[in-house]
Amino acid sequence: MPELTRETLIEAIRKHRPSTIASLKKSLTQEGIRLNDPKLLPMIEQLQSEGTIKLSFRPLGSFKEYLADVWSSWWFYIVIIVAVSELFFVISDVQNGPLLFLRIVFGLGVLGLIPGFLTVLAVFPGGGVNTLEKIALGIFLSILMSITIGVVLGIGPLFQASNNIILLTGYVILVDVTAGYRRYSFVKRSR
């Protein structure tokens, strides 16, 4: 996958003639060019100030409008779908068939990656941490949270899979909204 450079950016803009940043990102993704938001926005601003390109920066509206733009907030919806699906699979006690496979995969995500990864996104909304560090921190924090919730629930008679997943799903939804809002605030300030 080619890296984003000044030349590839100019070539993609001339080829696709996008009118907004979102359509430019879509064009670059279709071209197979690896996107890096902290690098992309300054390049666009520099090219616009030189008069090489003309893109309209659509003013960012409310948080609700930001979430309605699925292209920029796709991760927000996937996390909720995975967490709520896992909650449904655990409460309905799925034990066989293809839904068992989804229960296992979604369970590994909810127990081992998603809560910590969202926590990292909420703390570092602007990409101050590279992707590998985000994944490593996300796995560590998720496992730490899962163990802590299990120990707290194990103190009393509440140690059941359904109680554990209810608390984790609640946390995931709460931190998903927080991470989404923090990302929205970061994008709004950077425009």
PDB file of C-alpha atoms in Angstrom:
ATOM      1  CA  MET A   1       0.000   0.000   0.000  1.00  0.00           C
ATOM      2  CA  PRO A   2       1.624   3.283  -1.100  1.00  0.00           C
ATOM      3  CA  GLU A   3       2.365   5.986   1.438  1.00  0.00           C
ATOM      4  CA  LEU A   4       0.672   9.388   1.251  1.00  0.00           C
ATOM      5  CA  THR A   5       2.985  11.939  -0.354  1.00  0.00           C
ATOM      6  CA  ARG A   6       2.490  15.400  -1.780  1.00  0.00           C
ATOM      7  CA  GLU A   7       2.624  14.056  -5.335  1.00  0.00           C
ATOM      8  CA  THR A   8       0.121  11.227  -4.734  1.00  0.00           C
ATOM      9  CA  LEU A   9      -2.225  13.699  -3.037  1.00  0.00           C
ATOM     10  CA  ILE A  10      -2.091  16.140  -5.957  1.00  0.00           C
ATOM     11  CA  GLU A  11      -2.535  13.308  -8.458  1.00  0.00           C
ATOM     12  CA  ALA A  12      -5.569  11.911  -6.599  1.00  0.00           C
ATOM     13  CA  ILE A  13      -7.159  15.371  -6.386  1.00  0.00           C
ATOM     14  CA  ARG A  14      -6.664  16.007 -10.102  1.00  0.00           C
ATOM     15  CA  LYS A  15      -7.974  12.557 -11.010  1.00  0.00           C
ATOM     16  CA  HIS A  16     -11.091  12.462  -8.781  1.00  0.00           C
ATOM     17  CA  ARG A  17     -11.829  16.189  -8.346  1.00  0.00           C
ATOM     18  CA  PRO A  18     -13.193  15.879  -4.770  1.00  0.00           C
ATOM     19  CA  SER A  19     -14.976  18.849  -3.260  1.00  0.00           C
ATOM     20  CA  THR A  20     -14.595  17.975   0.421  1.00  0.00           C
ATOM     21  CA  ILE A  21     -12.092  16.313   2.732  1.00  0.00           C
ATOM     22  CA  ALA A  22     -14.423  13.316   3.186  1.00  0.00           C
ATOM     23  CA  SER A  23     -14.646  12.708  -0.558  1.00  0.00           C
ATOM     24  CA  LEU A  24     -10.859  13.100  -0.828  1.00  0.00           C
ATOM     25  CA  LYS A  25     -10.351  10.464   1.899  1.00  0.00           C
ATOM     26  CA  LYS A  26     -12.715   8.135   0.081  1.00  0.00           C
ATOM     27  CA  SER A  27     -10.830   8.651  -3.188  1.00  0.00           C
ATOM     28  CA  LEU A  28      -7.462   8.022  -1.538  1.00  0.00           C
ATOM     29  CA  THR A  29      -8.760   4.850   0.096  1.00  0.00           C
ATOM     30  CA  GLN A  30     -10.095   3.603  -3.240  1.00  0.00           C
ATOM     31  CA  GLU A  31      -6.676   4.282  -4.768  1.00  0.00           C
ATOM     32  CA  GLY A  32      -5.135   2.111  -2.027  1.00  0.00           C
ATOM     33  CA  ILE A  33      -3.180   4.967  -0.448  1.00  0.00           C
ATOM     34  CA  ARG A  34      -2.579   4.668   3.286  1.00  0.00           C
ATOM     35  CA  LEU A  35      -4.163   7.609   5.110  1.00  0.00           C
ATOM     36  CA  ASN A  36      -2.618   9.397   8.045  1.00  0.00           C
ATOM     37  CA  ASP A  37      -4.926  12.182   9.303  1.00  0.00           C
ATOM     38  CA  PRO A  38      -2.264  14.144  11.216  1.00  0.00           C
ATOM     39  CA  LYS A  39      -0.210  14.234   8.001  1.00  0.00           C
ATOM     40  CA  LEU A  40      -3.117  14.732   5.562  1.00  0.00           C
ATOM     41  CA  LEU A  41      -4.670  17.920   6.955  1.00  0.00           C
ATOM     42  CA  PRO A  42      -1.439  19.977   7.029  1.00  0.00           C
ATOM     43  CA  MET A  43      -0.635  18.839   3.466  1.00  0.00           C
ATOM     44  CA  ILE A  44      -4.068  19.957   2.286  1.00  0.00           C
ATOM     45  CA  GLU A  45      -3.758  23.316   4.051  1.00  0.00           C
ATOM     46  CA  GLN A  46      -0.322  23.892   2.504  1.00  0.00           C
ATOM     47  CA  LEU A  47      -1.515  22.983  -1.002  1.00  0.00           C
ATOM     48  CA  GLN A  48      -4.556  25.232  -0.611  1.00  0.00           C
ATOM     49  CA  SER A  49      -2.458  28.167   0.588  1.00  0.00           C
ATOM     50  CA  GLU A  50      -0.205  27.709  -2.474  1.00  0.00           C
ATOM     51  CA  GLY A  51      -3.288  27.645  -4.700  1.00  0.00           C
ATOM     52  CA  THR A  52      -2.472  24.178  -6.039  1.00  0.00           C
ATOM     53  CA  ILE A  53      -5.794  22.710  -4.929  1.00  0.00           C
ATOM     54  CA  LYS A  54      -9.191  23.983  -3.856  1.00  0.00           C
ATOM     55  CA  LEU A  55     -11.216  21.970  -1.371  1.00  0.00           C
ATOM     56  CA  SER A  56     -14.099  23.164   0.684  1.00  0.00           C
ATOM     57  CA  PHE A  57     -13.812  22.596   4.390  1.00  0.00           C
ATOM     58  CA  ARG A  58     -17.385  21.883   5.345  1.00  0.00           C
ATOM     59  CA  PRO A  59     -17.830  23.370   8.795  1.00  0.00           C
ATOM     60  CA  LEU A  60     -18.234  20.681  11.395  1.00  0.00           C
ATOM     61  CA  GLY A  61     -21.644  20.955  12.992  1.00  0.00           C
ATOM     62  CA  SER A  62     -22.848  19.291  16.129  1.00  0.00           C
ATOM     63  CA  PHE A  63     -21.742  15.991  17.637  1.00  0.00           C
ATOM     64  CA  LYS A  64     -24.942  14.472  16.275  1.00  0.00           C
ATOM     65  CA  GLU A  65     -24.019  15.557  12.732  1.00  0.00           C
ATOM     66  CA  TYR A  66     -20.507  14.159  13.223  1.00  0.00           C
ATOM     67  CA  LEU A  67     -21.985  10.767  14.170  1.00  0.00           C
ATOM     68  CA  ALA A  68     -24.349  10.939  11.188  1.00  0.00           C
ATOM     69  CA  ASP A  69     -21.293  11.062   8.893  1.00  0.00           C
ATOM     70  CA  VAL A  70     -20.679   7.314   8.869  1.00  0.00           C
ATOM     71  CA  TRP A  71     -17.453   7.715   6.885  1.00  0.00           C
ATOM     72  CA  SER A  72     -15.717   9.503   9.765  1.00  0.00           C
ATOM     73  CA  SER A  73     -17.349   7.639  12.659  1.00  0.00           C
ATOM     74  CA  TRP A  74     -17.737   4.056  11.375  1.00  0.00           C
ATOM     75  CA  TRP A  75     -15.811   2.669  14.348  1.00  0.00           C
ATOM     76  CA  PHE A  76     -18.401   4.132  16.725  1.00  0.00           C
ATOM     77  CA  TYR A  77     -21.182   1.998  15.245  1.00  0.00           C
ATOM     78  CA  ILE A  78     -19.149  -1.187  14.846  1.00  0.00           C
ATOM     79  CA  VAL A  79     -18.214  -1.139  18.534  1.00  0.00           C
ATOM     80  CA  ILE A  80     -21.837  -0.753  19.608  1.00  0.00           C
ATOM     81  CA  ILE A  81     -22.980  -3.525  17.246  1.00  0.00           C
ATOM     82  CA  VAL A  82     -20.301  -5.924  18.527  1.00  0.00           C
ATOM     83  CA  ALA A  83     -20.930  -5.151  22.216  1.00  0.00           C
ATOM     84  CA  VAL A  84     -24.724  -5.373  22.008  1.00  0.00           C
ATOM     85  CA  SER A  85     -24.531  -8.530  19.871  1.00  0.00           C
ATOM     86  CA  GLU A  86     -22.251 -10.192  22.428  1.00  0.00           C
ATOM     87  CA  LEU A  87     -24.622  -9.157  25.211  1.00  0.00           C
ATOM     88  CA  PHE A  88     -27.512 -10.728  23.285  1.00  0.00           C
ATOM     89  CA  PHE A  89     -25.540 -13.944  22.604  1.00  0.00           C
ATOM     90  CA  VAL A  90     -24.549 -14.347  26.267  1.00  0.00           C
ATOM     91  CA  ILE A  91     -27.996 -13.579  27.687  1.00  0.00           C
ATOM     92  CA  SER A  92     -29.718 -15.871  25.179  1.00  0.00           C
ATOM     93  CA  ASP A  93     -27.107 -18.573  26.013  1.00  0.00           C
ATOM     94  CA  VAL A  94     -26.084 -19.423  22.442  1.00  0.00           C
ATOM     95  CA  GLN A  95     -24.308 -22.817  22.600  1.00  0.00           C
ATOM     96  CA  ASN A  96     -24.107 -24.125  19.029  1.00  0.00           C
ATOM     97  CA  GLY A  97     -24.159 -23.263  15.355  1.00  0.00           C
ATOM     98  CA  PRO A  98     -22.720 -20.260  13.555  1.00  0.00           C
ATOM     99  CA  LEU A  99     -23.912 -17.924  16.300  1.00  0.00           C
ATOM    100  CA  LEU A 100     -21.539 -19.694  18.713  1.00  0.00           C
ATOM    101  CA  PHE A 101     -18.639 -18.701  16.449  1.00  0.00           C
ATOM    102  CA  LEU A 102     -19.846 -15.068  16.491  1.00  0.00           C
ATOM    103  CA  ARG A 103     -20.276 -15.252  20.268  1.00  0.00           C
ATOM    104  CA  ILE A 104     -16.667 -16.398  20.650  1.00  0.00           C
ATOM    105  CA  VAL A 105     -15.248 -13.798  18.248  1.00  0.00           C
ATOM    106  CA  PHE A 106     -17.304 -10.932  19.666  1.00  0.00           C
ATOM    107  CA  GLY A 107     -16.560 -12.134  23.211  1.00  0.00           C
ATOM    108  CA  LEU A 108     -12.828 -12.020  22.565  1.00  0.00           C
ATOM    109  CA  GLY A 109     -13.260  -8.503  21.234  1.00  0.00           C
ATOM    110  CA  VAL A 110     -15.353  -7.311  24.165  1.00  0.00           C
ATOM    111  CA  LEU A 111     -13.170  -9.013  26.777  1.00  0.00           C
ATOM    112  CA  GLY A 112      -9.759  -8.567  25.205  1.00  0.00           C
ATOM    113  CA  LEU A 113      -9.595  -5.476  23.001  1.00  0.00           C
ATOM    114  CA  ILE A 114     -12.543  -3.091  22.675  1.00  0.00           C
ATOM    115  CA  PRO A 115     -12.825  -1.547  26.194  1.00  0.00           C
ATOM    116  CA  GLY A 116      -9.118  -0.785  26.432  1.00  0.00           C
ATOM    117  CA  PHE A 117      -8.823   0.390  22.832  1.00  0.00           C
ATOM    118  CA  LEU A 118     -11.727   2.809  23.327  1.00  0.00           C
ATOM    119  CA  THR A 119     -10.156   4.035  26.555  1.00  0.00           C
ATOM    120  CA  VAL A 120      -6.948   4.781  24.639  1.00  0.00           C
ATOM    121  CA  LEU A 121      -8.980   6.591  21.937  1.00  0.00           C
ATOM    122  CA  ALA A 122     -10.733   8.650  24.611  1.00  0.00           C
ATOM    123  CA  VAL A 123      -7.437   9.631  26.241  1.00  0.00           C
ATOM    124  CA  PHE A 124      -5.551  10.241  22.956  1.00  0.00           C
ATOM    125  CA  PRO A 125      -8.183  11.461  20.440  1.00  0.00           C
ATOM    126  CA  GLY A 126      -5.705  13.115  18.094  1.00  0.00           C
ATOM    127  CA  GLY A 127      -3.433  10.221  17.357  1.00  0.00           C
ATOM    128  CA  GLY A 128      -0.640  11.070  19.812  1.00  0.00           C
ATOM    129  CA  VAL A 129       0.002   7.332  20.000  1.00  0.00           C
ATOM    130  CA  ASN A 130       0.786   5.136  16.986  1.00  0.00           C
ATOM    131  CA  THR A 131      -1.458   2.218  16.017  1.00  0.00           C
ATOM    132  CA  LEU A 132       0.748  -0.527  17.449  1.00  0.00           C
ATOM    133  CA  GLU A 133       0.906   1.258  20.810  1.00  0.00           C
ATOM    134  CA  LYS A 134      -2.878   1.746  20.751  1.00  0.00           C
ATOM    135  CA  ILE A 135      -3.425  -1.980  20.157  1.00  0.00           C
ATOM    136  CA  ALA A 136      -0.939  -3.014  22.858  1.00  0.00           C
ATOM    137  CA  LEU A 137      -2.401  -0.568  25.389  1.00  0.00           C
ATOM    138  CA  GLY A 138      -5.915  -1.587  24.364  1.00  0.00           C
ATOM    139  CA  ILE A 139      -5.249  -5.285  24.957  1.00  0.00           C
ATOM    140  CA  PHE A 140      -3.542  -4.599  28.290  1.00  0.00           C
ATOM    141  CA  LEU A 141      -6.302  -2.303  29.555  1.00  0.00           C
ATOM    142  CA  SER A 142      -9.092  -4.612  28.342  1.00  0.00           C
ATOM    143  CA  ILE A 143      -7.639  -7.638  30.107  1.00  0.00           C
ATOM    144  CA  LEU A 144      -7.042  -5.548  33.234  1.00  0.00           C
ATOM    145  CA  MET A 145     -10.669  -4.333  33.207  1.00  0.00           C
ATOM    146  CA  SER A 146     -12.059  -7.824  32.573  1.00  0.00           C
ATOM    147  CA  ILE A 147     -10.063  -9.261  35.479  1.00  0.00           C
ATOM    148  CA  THR A 148     -11.059  -6.397  37.779  1.00  0.00           C
ATOM    149  CA  ILE A 149     -14.746  -6.769  36.950  1.00  0.00           C
ATOM    150  CA  GLY A 150     -14.489 -10.544  37.476  1.00  0.00           C
ATOM    151  CA  VAL A 151     -12.821 -10.093  40.877  1.00  0.00           C
ATOM    152  CA  VAL A 152     -15.384  -7.502  41.993  1.00  0.00           C
ATOM    153  CA  LEU A 153     -18.277  -9.712  40.873  1.00  0.00           C
ATOM    154  CA  GLY A 154     -16.616 -12.762  42.471  1.00  0.00           C
ATOM    155  CA  ILE A 155     -16.744 -11.161  45.907  1.00  0.00           C
ATOM    156  CA  GLY A 156     -20.463 -11.840  46.099  1.00  0.00           C
ATOM    157  CA  PRO A 157     -22.897 -14.210  44.429  1.00  0.00           C
ATOM    158  CA  LEU A 158     -22.923 -12.109  41.249  1.00  0.00           C
ATOM    159  CA  PHE A 159     -20.104 -13.916  39.377  1.00  0.00           C
ATOM    160  CA  GLN A 160     -21.941 -14.964  36.207  1.00  0.00           C
ATOM    161  CA  ALA A 161     -21.158 -14.449  32.550  1.00  0.00           C
ATOM    162  CA  SER A 162     -24.289 -12.366  32.041  1.00  0.00           C
ATOM    163  CA  ASN A 163     -23.394  -9.924  34.837  1.00  0.00           C
ATOM    164  CA  ASN A 164     -19.850  -9.579  33.543  1.00  0.00           C
ATOM    165  CA  ILE A 165     -20.962  -8.850  29.983  1.00  0.00           C
ATOM    166  CA  ILE A 166     -23.666  -6.419  31.171  1.00  0.00           C
ATOM    167  CA  LEU A 167     -21.059  -4.350  33.025  1.00  0.00           C
ATOM    168  CA  LEU A 168     -18.576  -4.539  30.138  1.00  0.00           C
ATOM    169  CA  THR A 169     -21.226  -3.578  27.575  1.00  0.00           C
ATOM    170  CA  GLY A 170     -22.270  -0.622  29.723  1.00  0.00           C
ATOM    171  CA  TYR A 171     -18.653   0.471  29.989  1.00  0.00           C
ATOM    172  CA  VAL A 172     -18.063   0.004  26.255  1.00  0.00           C
ATOM    173  CA  ILE A 173     -21.087   2.126  25.321  1.00  0.00           C
ATOM    174  CA  LEU A 174     -20.131   4.842  27.806  1.00  0.00           C
ATOM    175  CA  VAL A 175     -16.504   5.031  26.678  1.00  0.00           C
ATOM    176  CA  ASP A 176     -17.559   4.753  23.010  1.00  0.00           C
ATOM    177  CA  VAL A 177     -19.651   7.903  23.341  1.00  0.00           C
ATOM    178  CA  THR A 178     -16.806   9.585  25.253  1.00  0.00           C
ATOM    179  CA  ALA A 179     -14.201   8.613  22.641  1.00  0.00           C
ATOM    180  CA  GLY A 180     -16.537   9.716  19.848  1.00  0.00           C
ATOM    181  CA  TYR A 181     -17.089  13.103  21.460  1.00  0.00           C
ATOM    182  CA  ARG A 182     -13.377  13.567  22.152  1.00  0.00           C
ATOM    183  CA  ARG A 183     -12.593  12.728  18.494  1.00  0.00           C
ATOM    184  CA  TYR A 184     -15.315  15.146  17.332  1.00  0.00           C
ATOM    185  CA  SER A 185     -13.829  17.902  19.534  1.00  0.00           C
ATOM    186  CA  PHE A 186     -10.335  17.214  18.194  1.00  0.00           C
ATOM    187  CA  VAL A 187     -11.479  17.315  14.562  1.00  0.00           C
ATOM    188  CA  LYS A 188     -13.475  20.486  15.171  1.00  0.00           C
ATOM    189  CA  ARG A 189     -10.454  22.233  16.736  1.00  0.00           C
ATOM    190  CA  SER A 190      -8.107  21.100  13.972  1.00  0.00           C
ATOM    191  CA  ARG A 191     -10.270  22.595  11.184  1.00  0.00           C
TER     192      ARG A 191
END
